[in-house]
Amino acid sequence: MGRPPPLLPLCASVSLLGGLTFGYELAVISGALLPLQLDFGLSCLEQEFLVGSLLLGALLASLVGGFLIDCYGRKQAIFGSNLVLLAGSLTLGLAGSLTWLVLGRSVVGFAISLSSMACCIYVSELVGPRQRGVLVSLYEAGITVGILLSYALNYALADTPWGWRHMFGWATAPALLQSLSLLFLPAGADETAAHKDLIPLQGGEAPKLGLGRPRYSFLDLFRARDNMRGRTTVGLGLVLFQQLTGQPNVLCYASTIFGSVGFHGGSSAVLASVGLGAVKVAATLTAMGLVDRAGRRALLLAGCAFMALSVSGIGLVSFAVPMDSGPSCLAVPNATGQTGLPGDSGLLRDSSLPPMPRNNEDQREPILSTVKKTKPYPRSGDPSALPQPALSSAFPGPPLPTQGHALLRWTALLCLMVFVSAFSFGFGPVTWLVLSEIYPVEIRGRAFAFCNSFNWAANLFISLSFLDLIGTIGLSWTFLLYGLTAVLGLGFIYLFVPETKGQSLAEIDQQFQKRRFAPSFGHRQNSTGIQYSRIEVSAAS
């Protein structure tokens, strides 16, 4: 018998290619929307419906995907999602009407949402404690790389006849490569433990084989049994604070802020998309290097703290230098639509070049995209507006000295960079890593999907309430409100989120069973916050 295939490189390819597919599908609509508008004569409402149809499919997957993952297994769920993605991409590539386009995008949304959940759980269960953080975080890096790749391909195909068909079709390439990698991997940790002679397990992660496993129902997520209620509180708290800090909406102002320091028109759009994309990739790679050393808690606390400071800084700057964005799509019929899609990792797509959709991190982070109609009040950074070929920024109010203007604008740009980096090494990758660790294997798929559905719903709420919030309290106070929410998130992480680095999934499970979910305000904690002591778990023979 020949040597077994290496486990870690194959797991890394599954995670990276899964994230790449997710990111590509989120952002590809940005380059396809203008030619689709021209070929099918799409109105603003139809563009909104087309871009948002991916969200509908993703929401459906988050509601039923957990049952599919737990019932049929993680590997089969990924295979199934890739088949669904192939069907959706084929539908989009051959579409001859808006109906087929919407159907194809909905199918693709279902596929990438199901795959994102299954990939994180699958990889976390196959590898050991020392590699789990890096390999699960690799999915987040794949998302950002996929977004940048879609921008490059959209630009290359922009002048190609029926180029949008090719844009949609190329999404199948990473999915097919991921399926090929899966062929050489076991179905799960049980199979790995039963065939140790075939594939060496890293770190003794497999649970004991046998019939003594507990059974959980969906309602157990809200009960005190095995501290499931506490685990659900941790999971929901992370996904909600990830969205309620306003990450997708803050990024709407990237092009405006870049333009305010002297980059106008196309250069502003390119810097806002590719420049922030590069920052996100660098920050995510930094998180991958630190997540198994510094720990999950440390990255979440640091990331949330810097997000609070930076978004508050943008809000304070906007008091002195108000920012305003371009008009709606109705005013610029030849402009491409800025789309925001739900997902993790979040880049601004606000451009006069191929439009760059706004993605939510991650990830998997869902992305709501809407192309709103004109509002009676200034729509600073409308997350759905179709911008002018050159985004302009208005700065009403008493004029400041030129040096004062320049300093404040560069300060806003620095705060934006810090905000993007902080999200990308904190909430972006770590939220999904923690979710893949804290639940028992028997209900992990359903629990992950339940939290993921709140992630998409919160993204929807934040995106739809953005313009009304600005109209009610103003842009500056909106950003300061996001900063306050980040401070509350910081307190939640400090009090309730445990450190899980260096522990096997079985150890994490047993620690949660022993500790009831209750913050300890009067008791002294060590420097790393809430710590769980390592317990010995015998490996299956």
Coordinates of C-alpha atoms in Angstrom, one line a residue:
M1 CA 0.0 0.0 0.0
G2 CA 1.4 3.4 -0.9
R3 CA 1.8 6.3 1.4
P4 CA -1.5 8.0 2.5
P5 CA -2.3 11.4 1.1
P6 CA -1.2 14.2 3.4
L7 CA -4.1 15.4 5.6
L8 CA -3.1 19.0 6.3
P9 CA -2.5 20.1 2.7
L10 CA -5.7 18.6 1.5
C11 CA -7.7 20.2 4.4
A12 CA -6.0 23.5 3.6
S13 CA -7.1 23.2 -0.1
V14 CA -10.6 22.4 0.9
S15 CA -10.8 25.4 3.2
L16 CA -9.0 27.8 0.8
L17 CA -11.0 26.8 -2.3
G18 CA -14.2 26.9 -0.4
G19 CA -13.6 30.4 0.7
L20 CA -12.4 31.4 -2.8
T21 CA -15.6 30.1 -4.3
F22 CA -17.7 32.0 -1.7
G23 CA -15.8 35.3 -2.2
Y24 CA -15.9 35.0 -6.0
E25 CA -19.7 34.4 -6.1
L26 CA -20.3 37.3 -3.7
A27 CA -18.4 39.8 -5.8
V28 CA -18.9 38.6 -9.4
I29 CA -22.2 40.3 -9.7
S30 CA -20.4 43.7 -9.4
G31 CA -18.8 43.3 -12.9
A32 CA -21.8 41.5 -14.4
L33 CA -24.4 44.0 -13.4
L34 CA -23.7 46.7 -16.0
P35 CA -23.7 44.3 -19.1
L36 CA -26.8 42.6 -17.6
Q37 CA -28.5 46.0 -17.3
L38 CA -27.7 46.8 -20.9
D39 CA -28.6 43.4 -22.3
F40 CA -31.9 43.0 -20.4
G41 CA -32.8 46.6 -19.8
L42 CA -33.0 46.1 -16.0
S43 CA -34.6 48.8 -13.9
C44 CA -33.2 49.8 -10.5
L45 CA -35.8 47.6 -8.8
E46 CA -34.9 44.6 -11.0
Q47 CA -31.2 45.1 -10.3
E48 CA -32.0 45.2 -6.6
F49 CA -34.0 42.0 -6.9
L50 CA -31.2 40.3 -8.9
V51 CA -28.5 41.1 -6.5
G52 CA -30.6 40.4 -3.4
S53 CA -31.7 37.0 -4.7
L54 CA -28.4 35.5 -3.6
L55 CA -29.4 36.5 -0.1
L56 CA -32.7 34.6 -0.3
G57 CA -30.9 31.4 -1.2
A58 CA -28.3 31.9 1.5
L59 CA -31.0 32.5 4.1
L60 CA -32.8 29.3 3.1
A61 CA -29.5 27.3 3.4
S62 CA -28.9 28.7 6.8
L63 CA -32.3 27.5 7.9
V64 CA -32.2 24.0 6.5
G65 CA -28.5 23.4 5.9
G66 CA -27.7 22.4 9.5
F67 CA -30.0 19.5 9.3
L68 CA -28.5 18.4 6.0
I69 CA -24.9 18.7 7.5
D70 CA -25.8 16.7 10.6
C71 CA -27.9 14.1 8.7
Y72 CA -25.7 13.4 5.7
G73 CA -22.4 14.4 7.0
R74 CA -20.0 17.3 6.3
K75 CA -18.2 15.8 3.3
Q76 CA -21.4 14.9 1.5
A77 CA -22.9 18.3 2.3
I78 CA -19.9 20.0 0.6
F79 CA -20.2 17.6 -2.4
G80 CA -23.9 18.4 -2.6
S81 CA -23.3 22.1 -2.4
N82 CA -20.8 22.0 -5.2
L83 CA -23.3 20.1 -7.4
V84 CA -25.9 22.8 -6.6
L85 CA -23.4 25.5 -7.4
L86 CA -22.7 23.8 -10.8
A87 CA -26.4 23.8 -11.5
G88 CA -26.7 27.5 -10.5
S89 CA -23.7 28.6 -12.5
L90 CA -25.0 26.7 -15.6
T91 CA -28.4 28.4 -15.2
L92 CA -26.8 31.8 -15.0
G93 CA -24.5 31.2 -17.9
L94 CA -27.4 30.1 -20.2
A95 CA -30.0 32.5 -18.8
G96 CA -32.1 34.4 -21.3
S97 CA -34.4 36.3 -18.9
L98 CA -34.4 38.0 -15.6
T99 CA -36.4 35.1 -14.1
W100 CA -33.6 32.6 -14.9
L101 CA -31.0 35.0 -13.6
V102 CA -32.8 35.4 -10.3
L103 CA -33.3 31.6 -10.1
G104 CA -29.6 31.0 -10.8
R105 CA -28.4 33.5 -8.2
S106 CA -30.7 32.1 -5.6
V107 CA -29.4 28.6 -6.2
V108 CA -25.8 29.8 -6.0
G109 CA -26.6 31.6 -2.8
F110 CA -28.0 28.4 -1.3
A111 CA -24.8 26.5 -2.4
I112 CA -22.2 28.9 -1.0
S113 CA -24.0 29.3 2.3
L114 CA -24.3 25.5 2.8
S115 CA -20.7 25.0 1.7
S116 CA -19.4 27.7 4.1
M117 CA -20.9 26.1 7.1
A118 CA -19.9 22.5 6.1
C119 CA -16.3 23.5 5.3
C120 CA -15.6 25.2 8.6
I121 CA -17.1 22.3 10.6
Y122 CA -15.5 19.6 8.4
V123 CA -12.0 21.0 8.6
S124 CA -12.2 21.8 12.4
E125 CA -13.1 18.1 13.1
L126 CA -10.4 16.6 10.9
V127 CA -7.3 18.4 12.3
G128 CA -5.8 18.8 15.7
P129 CA -5.8 21.7 18.1
R130 CA -2.5 23.1 16.9
Q131 CA -3.6 23.4 13.2
R132 CA -7.4 24.0 13.6
G133 CA -7.2 27.8 14.0
V134 CA -5.0 28.3 11.0
L135 CA -6.9 26.0 8.6
V136 CA -10.4 27.2 9.5
S137 CA -9.2 30.9 9.3
L138 CA -7.8 30.0 5.8
Y139 CA -11.4 30.0 4.6
E140 CA -11.7 33.7 5.5
A141 CA -8.5 34.4 3.5
G142 CA -10.0 32.5 0.6
I143 CA -13.0 34.8 0.6
T144 CA -11.0 37.9 0.2
V145 CA -8.8 36.4 -2.5
G146 CA -11.9 35.2 -4.3
I147 CA -13.3 38.8 -4.2
L148 CA -10.1 40.2 -5.7
L149 CA -10.0 37.5 -8.3
S150 CA -13.5 38.3 -9.4
Y151 CA -12.6 41.9 -9.8
A152 CA -9.6 41.0 -12.0
L153 CA -11.7 38.6 -14.1
N154 CA -14.5 41.1 -14.4
Y155 CA -12.1 43.7 -15.6
A156 CA -10.6 41.3 -18.1
L157 CA -14.0 40.3 -19.5
A158 CA -15.6 43.7 -19.4
D159 CA -15.4 44.3 -23.2
T160 CA -16.0 40.7 -24.2
P161 CA -19.3 40.0 -25.9
W162 CA -21.6 38.1 -23.4
G163 CA -18.7 38.3 -21.0
W164 CA -21.0 38.1 -18.0
R165 CA -21.8 34.5 -19.0
H166 CA -18.1 33.7 -18.6
M167 CA -17.9 35.6 -15.3
F168 CA -20.6 33.4 -13.8
G169 CA -19.2 30.2 -15.4
W170 CA -15.7 30.5 -13.9
A171 CA -17.0 30.1 -10.4
T172 CA -17.2 26.4 -11.0
A173 CA -13.4 26.0 -11.3
P174 CA -12.5 26.3 -7.6
A175 CA -15.6 24.3 -6.7
L176 CA -14.4 21.4 -8.9
L177 CA -10.9 21.6 -7.5
Q178 CA -12.3 21.4 -4.0
S179 CA -14.4 18.4 -4.9
L180 CA -11.2 16.7 -6.2
S181 CA -9.4 17.3 -2.9
L182 CA -12.4 15.9 -1.0
L183 CA -12.0 12.6 -2.8
F184 CA -8.8 11.9 -0.9
L185 CA -10.2 12.9 2.6
P186 CA -12.2 10.8 5.0
A187 CA -15.9 11.5 5.6
G188 CA -15.2 12.7 9.1
A189 CA -13.3 12.2 12.4
D190 CA -14.8 8.8 13.0
E191 CA -13.6 7.4 9.8
T192 CA -10.2 8.9 10.4
A193 CA -10.0 7.3 13.9
A194 CA -11.1 3.9 12.4
H195 CA -8.5 4.0 9.7
K196 CA -5.5 5.5 11.4
D197 CA -3.3 3.3 9.2
L198 CA -4.6 5.2 6.1
I199 CA -4.5 8.8 7.2
P200 CA -2.6 10.0 10.3
L201 CA -4.8 12.2 12.4
Q202 CA -3.0 15.4 13.7
G203 CA -3.3 15.8 17.4
G204 CA -5.6 12.9 18.3
E205 CA -8.7 14.8 17.6
A206 CA -11.1 12.0 16.9
P207 CA -13.8 11.2 19.4
K208 CA -14.3 7.8 20.9
L209 CA -16.0 5.3 18.6
G210 CA -19.0 3.6 20.1
L211 CA -22.7 3.8 20.8
G212 CA -22.6 5.9 24.0
R213 CA -23.0 9.3 22.3
P214 CA -25.8 11.6 23.5
R215 CA -28.5 12.7 21.2
Y216 CA -29.6 16.3 20.9
S217 CA -32.7 17.9 19.5
F218 CA -32.8 21.4 18.0
L219 CA -34.6 22.7 21.1
D220 CA -31.7 21.5 23.3
L221 CA -29.9 24.6 22.0
F222 CA -32.0 26.7 24.4
R223 CA -31.9 24.3 27.4
A224 CA -29.5 24.0 30.3
R225 CA -28.5 20.5 29.4
D226 CA -24.7 20.3 28.9
N227 CA -24.7 24.1 29.1
M228 CA -26.2 24.3 25.6
R229 CA -27.9 27.6 26.4
G230 CA -24.6 29.1 27.3
R231 CA -22.9 27.9 24.1
T232 CA -25.8 29.4 22.1
T233 CA -25.5 32.7 23.9
V234 CA -21.8 32.8 23.0
G235 CA -22.4 31.9 19.4
L236 CA -25.3 34.4 18.9
G237 CA -23.5 37.1 20.7
L238 CA -20.5 36.9 18.4
V239 CA -22.5 36.8 15.1
L240 CA -24.7 39.7 16.2
F241 CA -21.9 42.0 17.4
Q242 CA -20.0 41.1 14.2
Q243 CA -22.9 42.8 12.3
L244 CA -24.2 45.4 14.7
T245 CA -20.8 47.1 14.8
G246 CA -21.8 48.3 11.3
Q247 CA -18.9 46.8 9.4
P248 CA -20.7 46.5 6.0
N249 CA -22.1 50.1 6.2
V250 CA -18.9 51.8 7.3
L251 CA -17.2 50.4 4.2
C252 CA -19.7 52.2 2.0
Y253 CA -17.6 55.3 2.6
A254 CA -14.3 53.9 1.5
S255 CA -14.4 55.6 -2.0
T256 CA -15.5 58.8 -0.4
I257 CA -12.7 58.8 2.1
F258 CA -10.1 57.9 -0.6
G259 CA -11.5 60.7 -2.8
S260 CA -11.2 63.2 0.1
V261 CA -7.5 62.8 0.3
G262 CA -7.0 63.4 -3.4
F263 CA -7.8 60.2 -5.2
H264 CA -10.8 60.8 -7.5
G265 CA -12.8 58.9 -10.1
G266 CA -11.4 55.6 -11.2
S267 CA -8.3 55.7 -9.0
S268 CA -10.5 56.3 -5.9
A269 CA -12.6 53.2 -6.8
V270 CA -9.6 51.0 -7.5
L271 CA -7.9 52.0 -4.2
A272 CA -11.1 51.5 -2.3
S273 CA -11.6 48.0 -3.6
V274 CA -8.2 46.6 -4.4
G275 CA -6.4 48.6 -1.7
L276 CA -8.7 47.6 1.1
G277 CA -8.7 44.1 -0.3
A278 CA -5.0 43.9 0.1
V279 CA -5.3 45.3 3.7
K280 CA -7.8 42.6 4.4
V281 CA -5.7 39.8 3.1
A282 CA -2.7 41.0 5.1
A283 CA -4.8 41.3 8.3
T284 CA -6.3 37.8 7.8
L285 CA -2.9 36.2 7.2
T286 CA -1.7 37.9 10.4
A287 CA -4.7 36.4 12.2
M288 CA -3.9 33.0 10.8
G289 CA -0.4 33.3 12.3
L290 CA -1.6 34.4 15.7
V291 CA -4.8 32.5 16.3
D292 CA -3.2 29.4 17.6
R293 CA -0.5 31.4 19.5
A294 CA -2.2 34.4 21.0
G295 CA -5.6 32.7 21.1
R296 CA -9.1 33.4 19.9
R297 CA -10.0 35.6 22.8
A298 CA -7.0 37.9 22.4
L299 CA -7.7 38.5 18.7
L300 CA -11.4 39.1 19.3
L301 CA -10.7 41.6 22.2
A302 CA -8.0 43.4 20.2
G303 CA -10.0 43.5 17.0
C304 CA -13.1 44.8 18.8
A305 CA -11.2 47.4 20.7
F306 CA -9.5 48.8 17.5
M307 CA -12.9 48.7 15.7
A308 CA -14.5 50.8 18.4
L309 CA -11.7 53.4 18.3
S310 CA -11.4 53.6 14.5
V311 CA -15.1 53.8 13.7
S312 CA -15.6 56.4 16.5
G313 CA -12.6 58.3 14.9
I314 CA -14.4 58.4 11.5
G315 CA -17.5 59.6 13.2
L316 CA -15.7 62.4 15.0
V317 CA -13.9 63.5 11.8
S318 CA -17.2 63.6 9.9
F319 CA -18.4 66.3 12.4
A320 CA -15.8 68.6 11.0
V321 CA -15.6 67.2 7.5
P322 CA -19.0 65.9 6.5
M323 CA -19.0 63.3 3.7
D324 CA -21.6 62.7 1.0
S325 CA -21.8 60.2 -1.7
G326 CA -23.1 60.1 -5.3
P327 CA -26.7 59.9 -6.5
S328 CA -28.9 57.0 -7.0
C329 CA -28.9 54.6 -10.0
L330 CA -31.9 56.5 -11.5
A331 CA -29.7 59.6 -11.9
V332 CA -26.9 57.7 -13.7
P333 CA -28.4 55.2 -16.1
N334 CA -25.0 54.1 -17.5
A335 CA -23.4 53.5 -14.1
T336 CA -22.9 50.1 -12.7
G337 CA -24.6 49.2 -9.4
Q338 CA -22.8 49.0 -6.2
T339 CA -23.9 45.8 -4.5
G340 CA -23.5 44.8 -1.0
L341 CA -23.7 41.1 -0.3
P342 CA -23.8 39.3 3.0
G343 CA -20.6 37.5 4.0
D344 CA -17.6 38.0 6.1
S345 CA -15.2 39.6 5.3
G346 CA -16.2 43.0 4.0
L347 CA -14.9 45.1 1.2
L348 CA -16.4 48.2 -0.3
R349 CA -17.4 48.0 -3.9
D350 CA -18.3 51.5 -4.7
S351 CA -16.9 52.3 -8.0
S352 CA -17.1 53.8 -11.4
L353 CA -15.1 51.0 -12.9
P354 CA -16.6 47.5 -12.7
P355 CA -18.8 48.0 -9.6
M356 CA -17.4 46.5 -6.5
P357 CA -20.0 44.9 -4.3
R358 CA -19.9 45.4 -0.6
N359 CA -19.3 42.1 1.2
N360 CA -19.8 41.5 4.8
E361 CA -17.3 39.2 6.2
D362 CA -17.5 36.9 6.4
Q363 CA -18.0 35.8 5.7
R364 CA -19.8 34.0 5.0
E365 CA -20.3 36.9 6.3
P366 CA -23.6 37.5 4.2
I367 CA -24.0 40.4 1.9
L368 CA -27.1 42.3 1.4
S369 CA -27.3 44.2 -1.7
T370 CA -29.9 46.7 -2.5
V371 CA -30.1 49.4 -5.2
K372 CA -32.2 52.0 -3.5
K373 CA -34.2 54.7 -5.1
T374 CA -33.5 58.4 -4.4
K375 CA -34.1 59.5 -0.8
P376 CA -35.1 63.1 0.1
Y377 CA -32.1 63.5 2.4
P378 CA -28.4 63.2 1.6
R379 CA -27.6 59.5 1.2
S380 CA -24.0 59.5 2.5
G381 CA -22.6 56.2 1.3
D382 CA -25.9 54.6 0.4
P383 CA -25.0 50.9 0.5
S384 CA -27.0 50.4 -2.6
A385 CA -26.6 53.4 -4.7
L386 CA -25.2 53.4 -8.2
P387 CA -22.4 55.9 -8.0
Q388 CA -21.4 58.5 -10.5
P389 CA -18.4 57.9 -12.7
A390 CA -16.5 60.1 -10.3
L391 CA -17.5 60.0 -6.7
S392 CA -17.5 63.4 -5.2
S393 CA -17.5 64.3 -1.6
A394 CA -19.3 67.4 -0.3
F395 CA -18.0 69.1 2.8
P396 CA -20.7 71.6 4.0
G397 CA -20.2 73.9 6.9
P398 CA -17.7 76.5 7.8
P399 CA -14.5 76.1 5.8
L400 CA -11.4 74.9 7.7
P401 CA -7.8 75.7 6.9
T402 CA -6.4 73.6 4.1
Q403 CA -3.9 71.9 6.3
G404 CA -6.7 71.1 8.8
H405 CA -8.8 69.6 6.0
A406 CA -6.0 67.5 4.8
L407 CA -5.1 66.2 8.3
L408 CA -8.6 65.3 9.1
R409 CA -9.1 63.5 5.8
W410 CA -6.0 61.5 6.2
T411 CA -7.0 60.7 9.8
A412 CA -10.3 59.3 8.4
L413 CA -8.4 57.2 5.9
L414 CA -6.1 55.9 8.6
C415 CA -9.2 55.1 10.8
L416 CA -10.8 53.2 7.9
M417 CA -7.6 51.1 7.3
V418 CA -7.5 50.3 11.1
F419 CA -11.2 49.4 11.0
V420 CA -10.8 47.0 8.1
S421 CA -7.7 45.4 9.6
A422 CA -9.3 45.0 13.0
F423 CA -12.3 43.3 11.6
S424 CA -10.2 41.0 9.5
F425 CA -8.0 39.7 12.3
G426 CA -10.8 39.7 14.9
F427 CA -14.5 39.1 14.1
G428 CA -13.9 38.1 10.5
P429 CA -12.1 34.8 10.9
V430 CA -12.4 34.1 14.6
T431 CA -16.2 34.1 14.9
W432 CA -16.6 31.2 12.6
L433 CA -13.7 29.3 14.2
V434 CA -15.2 29.6 17.6
L435 CA -18.6 28.5 16.3
S436 CA -17.1 25.4 14.8
E437 CA -15.5 24.5 18.2
I438 CA -18.0 25.1 21.0
Y439 CA -20.9 22.7 20.1
P440 CA -21.1 18.9 20.5
V441 CA -20.5 17.0 17.2
E442 CA -24.0 15.6 17.2
I443 CA -25.6 19.0 16.8
R444 CA -22.8 21.1 15.5
G445 CA -24.2 21.5 12.0
R446 CA -27.7 22.6 13.2
A447 CA -26.2 24.9 15.8
F448 CA -23.7 26.5 13.3
A449 CA -26.6 27.1 10.8
F450 CA -28.8 28.6 13.5
C451 CA -26.2 31.2 14.4
N452 CA -25.5 31.7 10.7
S453 CA -29.1 32.5 10.0
F454 CA -28.9 35.3 12.6
N455 CA -25.8 36.6 10.9
W456 CA -27.7 37.0 7.7
A457 CA -30.7 38.5 9.4
A458 CA -28.6 41.0 11.3
N459 CA -26.8 42.0 8.1
L460 CA -30.2 42.5 6.4
F461 CA -31.4 44.7 9.4
I462 CA -28.2 46.8 9.5
S463 CA -28.2 47.4 5.7
L464 CA -31.9 48.3 5.5
S465 CA -31.8 50.6 8.5
F466 CA -28.7 52.5 7.5
L467 CA -30.3 55.3 5.5
D468 CA -33.1 55.8 8.0
L469 CA -30.6 55.9 10.8
I470 CA -28.6 58.5 9.0
G471 CA -31.7 60.5 8.3
T472 CA -32.7 60.4 12.0
I473 CA -29.4 61.0 13.9
G474 CA -26.9 61.9 11.2
L475 CA -23.9 60.3 9.8
S476 CA -21.5 61.2 12.6
W477 CA -23.8 59.9 15.4
T478 CA -24.4 56.7 13.4
F479 CA -20.7 56.0 13.3
L480 CA -20.4 56.8 17.0
L481 CA -23.3 54.5 17.7
Y482 CA -21.4 51.7 15.9
G483 CA -18.4 52.6 18.1
L484 CA -20.6 52.2 21.3
T485 CA -21.8 48.9 20.0
A486 CA -18.2 47.7 19.6
V487 CA -17.5 48.7 23.2
L488 CA -20.5 46.6 24.3
G489 CA -19.2 43.7 22.2
L490 CA -15.8 44.1 23.9
G491 CA -17.5 43.6 27.3
F492 CA -19.4 40.6 26.0
I493 CA -16.2 38.9 24.7
Y494 CA -14.4 39.6 28.0
L495 CA -17.1 38.3 30.2
F496 CA -18.5 35.3 28.2
V497 CA -16.2 34.1 25.4
P498 CA -13.7 31.4 26.7
E499 CA -10.3 30.7 25.3
T500 CA -10.2 27.5 23.2
K501 CA -6.7 27.5 21.7
G502 CA -4.7 24.3 22.2
Q503 CA -7.7 22.2 23.2
S504 CA -9.3 19.3 21.3
L505 CA -12.9 19.5 20.5
A506 CA -13.7 16.9 23.1
E507 CA -11.9 18.9 25.8
I508 CA -13.8 22.1 24.8
D509 CA -17.0 20.2 25.0
Q510 CA -16.3 18.8 28.4
Q511 CA -15.2 22.2 29.7
F512 CA -18.5 23.7 28.6
Q513 CA -20.4 20.9 30.3
K514 CA -18.7 21.5 33.6
R515 CA -19.0 25.3 33.6
R516 CA -22.4 26.9 33.8
F517 CA -22.9 30.1 31.7
A518 CA -22.6 32.8 34.3
P519 CA -20.2 35.8 34.3
S520 CA -18.1 36.1 37.4
F521 CA -18.1 39.8 38.3
G522 CA -16.7 39.5 41.8
H523 CA -14.1 36.8 41.2
R524 CA -10.6 37.5 40.0
Q525 CA -9.6 36.3 36.6
N526 CA -6.2 35.7 35.2
S527 CA -4.6 38.0 32.6
T528 CA -6.2 36.1 29.7
G529 CA -9.7 36.4 31.0
I530 CA -11.9 33.3 31.4
Q531 CA -9.6 30.3 31.2
Y532 CA -10.5 26.6 31.1
S533 CA -8.0 24.1 32.5
R534 CA -6.9 21.3 30.2
I535 CA -8.4 17.9 31.0
E536 CA -7.1 14.5 29.9
V537 CA -9.2 12.8 27.2
S538 CA -8.2 9.3 26.2
A539 CA -7.8 8.8 22.5
A540 CA -9.7 6.1 20.7
S541 CA -7.6 3.1 20.0

